[in-house]
C-alpha cells in the first residue's frame, strides 16, 4: 500500500476563497483523522471518522470548517471562506482502530492563505 | 482526561543510548501508552506502545513503571536520523477522543 495520500501537498489561496483538502486512507482502515499543525498550537485533532461516520468534531475551530467522508477510501476537509489564520499544515491519518493499532499519517498539506 | 508531561528538549550523542521520559500520573487502567515521533517536515510516525509490560520492537524499547505513572522510551543507539520531536500519548481502546499530541520532547542528536 502507498500509505495515506494527501493532496495537494501545497496550497496557496487568497483570503475568502474556498479550499478543499483531500485524503485517501490506507485500504481497510476504519478510522480516519484530520489534524492541523501550527507553531503556536502544535498538532490539533480536528475531527475523526469511524466507518465513514464523524465521531467527534469538537476540534473543528469554526463553522467555516467542514469534513466529509463519502466512502471508505476518500475524505475531504473544506474551509469556506478561508482566512490567513487558517494557514497551517493539515495532516490526515488512518488506523485500524483497534486498541493496539498504530495510526499512519500522510505527508500533509501546507496551506497558505494570503 | 489523563495528561502527559515530557521535557521540552533533550540532547544526545550519536551512537549512544537515549532515554526519553514521560510522566502520566493520572493514567487510567484502560489507557495504553503510545509513542510517536515527527521528523522535520514529515507527519508523525508510530514508534511503540504498551500497557503494563515493557515492550521492544525494531525501533525502540518502552519501559513502563510498575505503577504505570511514568514510562521511558529508549533508543538504544541514537543516529542523526532519530532527531525528531517525540510524543507520549495515552489512548483507551476504541476511544480516540484523547488522541491528541502535547508539545513533545525535541531530541537533538550530535555527531
mmCIF file of C-alpha atoms in Angstrom:
data_model
loop_
_atom_site.group_PDB
_atom_site.id
_atom_site.type_symbol
_atom_site.label_atom_id
_atom_site.label_comp_id
_atom_site.label_asym_id
_atom_site.label_seq_id
_atom_site.Cartn_x
_atom_site.Cartn_y
_atom_site.Cartn_z
ATOM 1 C CA UNK A 1 0.000 0.000 0.000
ATOM 2 C CA UNK A 2 1.184 3.518 -0.775
ATOM 3 C CA UNK A 3 0.239 4.787 2.648
ATOM 4 C CA UNK A 4 -2.054 7.699 3.411
ATOM 5 C CA UNK A 5 -2.169 10.020 0.427
ATOM 6 C CA UNK A 6 -2.969 13.697 0.779
ATOM 7 C CA UNK A 7 -3.458 16.254 -1.939
ATOM 8 C CA UNK A 8 -2.424 18.838 -2.735
ATOM 9 C CA UNK A 9 0.929 18.957 -0.941
ATOM 10 C CA UNK A 10 0.953 22.733 -1.072
ATOM 11 C CA UNK A 11 -1.894 25.181 -1.491
ATOM 12 C CA UNK A 12 -1.740 28.941 -1.680
ATOM 13 C CA UNK A 13 -5.025 30.781 -1.813
ATOM 14 C CA UNK A 14 -6.438 34.211 -1.269
ATOM 15 C CA UNK A 15 -8.472 35.128 1.770
ATOM 16 C CA UNK A 16 -12.133 34.423 1.221
ATOM 17 C CA UNK A 17 -11.629 31.588 -1.228
ATOM 18 C CA UNK A 18 -12.840 28.052 -0.658
ATOM 19 C CA UNK A 19 -10.148 25.457 -0.004
ATOM 20 C CA UNK A 20 -10.586 21.691 -0.228
ATOM 21 C CA UNK A 21 -8.017 19.281 1.126
ATOM 22 C CA UNK A 22 -8.174 15.626 0.160
ATOM 23 C CA UNK A 23 -7.167 12.398 1.817
ATOM 24 C CA UNK A 24 -7.059 8.776 0.747
ATOM 25 C CA UNK A 25 -6.622 6.480 3.753
ATOM 26 C CA UNK A 26 -4.936 3.110 3.751
ATOM 27 C CA UNK A 27 -7.238 0.453 2.358
ATOM 28 C CA UNK A 28 -9.038 -1.470 5.089
ATOM 29 C CA UNK A 29 -8.553 1.136 7.789
ATOM 30 C CA UNK A 30 -11.762 2.084 9.541
ATOM 31 C CA UNK A 31 -10.651 5.230 11.377
ATOM 32 C CA UNK A 32 -9.659 8.498 9.740
ATOM 33 C CA UNK A 33 -8.317 11.589 11.482
ATOM 34 C CA UNK A 34 -7.742 15.190 10.442
ATOM 35 C CA UNK A 35 -5.123 17.249 12.287
ATOM 36 C CA UNK A 36 -3.857 20.790 11.967
ATOM 37 C CA UNK A 37 -0.342 21.810 12.969
ATOM 38 C CA UNK A 38 0.956 25.315 13.646
ATOM 39 C CA UNK A 39 3.965 26.564 15.535
ATOM 40 C CA UNK A 40 1.763 28.238 18.120
ATOM 41 C CA UNK A 41 -0.728 25.444 18.813
ATOM 42 C CA UNK A 42 1.141 22.291 17.811
ATOM 43 C CA UNK A 43 -0.841 19.314 16.500
ATOM 44 C CA UNK A 44 -4.594 19.700 16.987
ATOM 45 C CA UNK A 45 -7.131 16.929 16.376
ATOM 46 C CA UNK A 46 -9.910 18.491 14.308
ATOM 47 C CA UNK A 47 -12.236 15.578 13.635
ATOM 48 C CA UNK A 48 -12.210 11.833 13.269
ATOM 49 C CA UNK A 49 -14.383 9.280 11.496
ATOM 50 C CA UNK A 50 -15.176 5.647 12.164
ATOM 51 C CA UNK A 51 -16.549 3.654 9.237
ATOM 52 C CA UNK A 52 -17.171 6.920 7.361
ATOM 53 C CA UNK A 53 -19.226 8.413 10.204
ATOM 54 C CA UNK A 54 -17.960 11.512 12.050
ATOM 55 C CA UNK A 55 -17.474 10.579 15.697
ATOM 56 C CA UNK A 56 -16.044 13.706 17.269
ATOM 57 C CA UNK A 57 -15.782 17.086 15.573
ATOM 58 C CA UNK A 58 -15.261 19.115 18.729
ATOM 59 C CA UNK A 59 -11.838 20.172 17.471
ATOM 60 C CA UNK A 60 -13.186 21.881 14.368
ATOM 61 C CA UNK A 61 -12.407 25.525 15.036
ATOM 62 C CA UNK A 62 -15.371 27.209 13.358
ATOM 63 C CA UNK A 63 -18.327 26.654 11.103
ATOM 64 C CA UNK A 64 -16.103 27.627 8.227
ATOM 65 C CA UNK A 65 -14.542 24.182 8.533
ATOM 66 C CA UNK A 66 -16.332 21.060 7.365
ATOM 67 C CA UNK A 67 -15.226 17.490 6.742
ATOM 68 C CA UNK A 68 -16.827 14.645 4.858
ATOM 69 C CA UNK A 69 -16.105 11.024 4.208
ATOM 70 C CA UNK A 70 -18.403 9.850 1.411
ATOM 71 C CA UNK A 71 -16.788 6.415 1.265
ATOM 72 C CA UNK A 72 -14.077 4.348 2.897
ATOM 73 C CA UNK A 73 -11.401 5.493 0.501
ATOM 74 C CA UNK A 74 -11.833 9.243 0.454
ATOM 75 C CA UNK A 75 -12.230 12.198 2.786
ATOM 76 C CA UNK A 76 -12.217 15.964 2.358
ATOM 77 C CA UNK A 77 -11.639 18.887 4.666
ATOM 78 C CA UNK A 78 -13.135 22.114 3.381
ATOM 79 C CA UNK A 79 -12.593 25.675 4.563
ATOM 80 C CA UNK A 80 -15.048 28.255 3.314
ATOM 81 C CA UNK A 81 -14.247 31.126 3.409
ATOM 82 C CA UNK A 82 -10.562 30.809 4.175
ATOM 83 C CA UNK A 83 -8.699 33.284 6.390
ATOM 84 C CA UNK A 84 -4.981 33.975 6.901
ATOM 85 C CA UNK A 85 -5.124 32.402 10.373
ATOM 86 C CA UNK A 86 -6.046 29.089 8.744
ATOM 87 C CA UNK A 87 -2.518 28.873 7.367
ATOM 88 C CA UNK A 88 -1.055 25.644 8.731
ATOM 89 C CA UNK A 89 -0.048 22.125 7.801
ATOM 90 C CA UNK A 90 -3.027 19.792 7.705
ATOM 91 C CA UNK A 91 -2.459 16.091 8.280
ATOM 92 C CA UNK A 92 -4.700 13.159 7.604
ATOM 93 C CA UNK A 93 -4.159 9.822 9.349
ATOM 94 C CA UNK A 94 -5.837 6.436 9.265
ATOM 95 C CA UNK A 95 -5.895 3.458 11.571
ATOM 96 C CA UNK A 96 -7.467 0.052 12.021
ATOM 97 C CA UNK A 97 -8.790 1.489 15.248
ATOM 98 C CA UNK A 98 -8.106 -1.456 17.445
ATOM 99 C CA UNK A 99 -6.555 -0.676 20.804
ATOM 100 C CA UNK A 100 -3.170 -1.836 19.663
ATOM 101 C CA UNK A 101 -3.284 -0.387 16.176
ATOM 102 C CA UNK A 102 -0.962 2.334 15.047
ATOM 103 C CA UNK A 103 -2.083 5.385 13.116
ATOM 104 C CA UNK A 104 -0.428 6.177 9.801
ATOM 105 C CA UNK A 105 -0.060 9.805 8.809
ATOM 106 C CA UNK A 106 0.104 11.361 5.393
ATOM 107 C CA UNK A 107 2.761 13.847 4.331
ATOM 108 C CA UNK A 108 0.442 16.750 4.996
ATOM 109 C CA UNK A 109 -0.883 19.704 3.033
ATOM 110 C CA UNK A 110 0.784 23.029 3.667
ATOM 111 C CA UNK A 111 -1.907 25.693 3.346
ATOM 112 C CA UNK A 112 -1.062 29.357 2.997
ATOM 113 C CA UNK A 113 -3.876 31.888 2.933
ATOM 114 C CA UNK A 114 -2.779 35.348 1.819
ATOM 115 C CA UNK B 1 -8.588 13.489 30.869
ATOM 116 C CA UNK B 2 -5.224 11.995 31.669
ATOM 117 C CA UNK B 3 -2.344 14.205 30.621
ATOM 118 C CA UNK B 4 1.286 13.511 29.882
ATOM 119 C CA UNK B 5 4.319 15.583 30.831
ATOM 120 C CA UNK B 6 7.549 15.499 28.860
ATOM 121 C CA UNK B 7 10.719 17.601 28.898
ATOM 122 C CA UNK B 8 10.769 20.206 26.154
ATOM 123 C CA UNK B 9 14.113 19.127 24.751
ATOM 124 C CA UNK B 10 16.940 16.644 25.172
ATOM 125 C CA UNK B 11 20.298 16.163 23.591
ATOM 126 C CA UNK B 12 22.233 13.019 22.831
ATOM 127 C CA UNK B 13 25.441 11.960 21.151
ATOM 128 C CA UNK B 14 25.298 9.774 18.106
ATOM 129 C CA UNK B 15 25.500 6.022 18.779
ATOM 130 C CA UNK B 16 24.728 6.481 22.462
ATOM 131 C CA UNK B 17 21.508 5.343 24.158
ATOM 132 C CA UNK B 18 18.754 7.870 24.757
ATOM 133 C CA UNK B 19 16.129 7.693 27.484
ATOM 134 C CA UNK B 20 13.081 9.884 26.874
ATOM 135 C CA UNK B 21 10.844 10.190 29.952
ATOM 136 C CA UNK B 22 7.098 10.708 30.158
ATOM 137 C CA UNK B 23 5.005 11.266 33.275
ATOM 138 C CA UNK B 24 1.344 10.311 33.290
ATOM 139 C CA UNK B 25 0.319 10.225 36.931
ATOM 140 C CA UNK B 26 -3.439 10.267 36.193
ATOM 141 C CA UNK B 27 -3.379 7.360 33.729
ATOM 142 C CA UNK B 28 -6.446 5.119 33.875
ATOM 143 C CA UNK B 29 -6.442 1.343 33.896
ATOM 144 C CA UNK B 30 -7.541 1.104 30.264
ATOM 145 C CA UNK B 31 -5.086 3.638 28.831
ATOM 146 C CA UNK B 32 -2.368 2.380 26.557
ATOM 147 C CA UNK B 33 0.875 4.346 26.380
ATOM 148 C CA UNK B 34 1.780 5.219 22.800
ATOM 149 C CA UNK B 35 4.840 6.958 21.436
ATOM 150 C CA UNK B 36 5.012 8.761 18.138
ATOM 151 C CA UNK B 37 7.738 10.861 16.620
ATOM 152 C CA UNK B 38 7.773 13.563 13.997
ATOM 153 C CA UNK B 39 10.800 14.115 11.837
ATOM 154 C CA UNK B 40 11.281 17.543 10.292
ATOM 155 C CA UNK B 41 8.784 18.304 7.523
ATOM 156 C CA UNK B 42 7.018 14.969 7.912
ATOM 157 C CA UNK B 43 3.873 13.644 9.507
ATOM 158 C CA UNK B 44 4.067 11.852 12.841
ATOM 159 C CA UNK B 45 5.027 8.191 12.776
ATOM 160 C CA UNK B 46 4.261 5.450 15.250
ATOM 161 C CA UNK B 47 7.154 4.240 17.374
ATOM 162 C CA UNK B 48 5.853 1.839 20.007
ATOM 163 C CA UNK B 49 3.074 1.277 22.526
ATOM 164 C CA UNK B 50 2.391 -0.759 25.659
ATOM 165 C CA UNK B 51 0.001 -1.320 28.529
ATOM 166 C CA UNK B 52 1.831 -2.738 31.538
ATOM 167 C CA UNK B 53 4.820 -4.763 30.430
ATOM 168 C CA UNK B 54 7.974 -3.473 28.814
ATOM 169 C CA UNK B 55 7.932 -3.686 25.042
ATOM 170 C CA UNK B 56 10.625 -3.962 22.390
ATOM 171 C CA UNK B 57 10.478 -3.510 18.639
ATOM 172 C CA UNK B 58 12.925 -2.771 15.876
ATOM 173 C CA UNK B 59 12.810 0.956 16.544
ATOM 174 C CA UNK B 60 12.898 1.257 20.306
ATOM 175 C CA UNK B 61 12.059 -0.123 23.726
ATOM 176 C CA UNK B 62 9.364 1.069 26.091
ATOM 177 C CA UNK B 63 9.899 0.745 29.812
ATOM 178 C CA UNK B 64 6.747 1.195 31.912
ATOM 179 C CA UNK B 65 6.905 1.858 35.630
ATOM 180 C CA UNK B 66 5.248 -0.693 37.881
ATOM 181 C CA UNK B 67 2.611 1.831 38.978
ATOM 182 C CA UNK B 68 2.227 2.955 35.320
ATOM 183 C CA UNK B 69 2.546 6.597 36.292
ATOM 184 C CA UNK B 70 5.579 7.066 34.113
ATOM 185 C CA UNK B 71 7.288 5.478 31.136
ATOM 186 C CA UNK B 72 10.545 5.796 29.245
ATOM 187 C CA UNK B 73 11.205 5.452 25.553
ATOM 188 C CA UNK B 74 14.648 4.016 24.949
ATOM 189 C CA UNK B 75 16.561 4.431 21.714
ATOM 190 C CA UNK B 76 19.451 2.011 22.076
ATOM 191 C CA UNK B 77 21.845 3.712 19.672
ATOM 192 C CA UNK B 78 20.811 7.170 18.551
ATOM 193 C CA UNK B 79 21.524 8.129 14.975
ATOM 194 C CA UNK B 80 21.248 11.512 13.298
ATOM 195 C CA UNK B 81 18.011 10.273 11.717
ATOM 196 C CA UNK B 82 16.484 9.958 15.184
ATOM 197 C CA UNK B 83 16.482 13.733 15.635
ATOM 198 C CA UNK B 84 12.784 14.492 15.924
ATOM 199 C CA UNK B 85 10.005 15.536 18.274
ATOM 200 C CA UNK B 86 8.843 12.582 20.367
ATOM 201 C CA UNK B 87 5.283 12.487 21.678
ATOM 202 C CA UNK B 88 3.923 10.375 24.527
ATOM 203 C CA UNK B 89 0.166 9.792 24.226
ATOM 204 C CA UNK B 90 -2.406 7.912 26.291
ATOM 205 C CA UNK B 91 -5.147 6.082 24.380
ATOM 206 C CA UNK B 92 -8.026 3.940 25.582
ATOM 207 C CA UNK B 93 -9.363 1.146 23.362
ATOM 208 C CA UNK B 94 -11.623 2.424 20.605
ATOM 209 C CA UNK B 95 -11.629 5.889 22.162
ATOM 210 C CA UNK B 96 -9.742 8.344 20.042
ATOM 211 C CA UNK B 97 -11.269 11.387 21.667
ATOM 212 C CA UNK B 98 -7.991 11.670 23.534
ATOM 213 C CA UNK B 99 -5.768 11.144 20.506
ATOM 214 C CA UNK B 100 -4.119 14.480 20.882
ATOM 215 C CA UNK B 101 -0.460 15.388 20.894
ATOM 216 C CA UNK B 102 1.120 17.539 23.564
ATOM 217 C CA UNK B 103 4.240 19.574 22.960
ATOM 218 C CA UNK B 104 6.541 16.546 22.990
ATOM 219 C CA UNK B 105 10.297 16.343 23.500
ATOM 220 C CA UNK B 106 12.566 17.673 20.810
ATOM 221 C CA UNK B 107 15.562 15.354 20.555
ATOM 222 C CA UNK B 108 18.787 16.716 19.162
ATOM 223 C CA UNK B 109 21.445 14.180 18.191
ATOM 224 C CA UNK B 110 25.012 15.406 17.959
ATOM 225 C CA UNK B 111 27.504 13.708 15.650
#
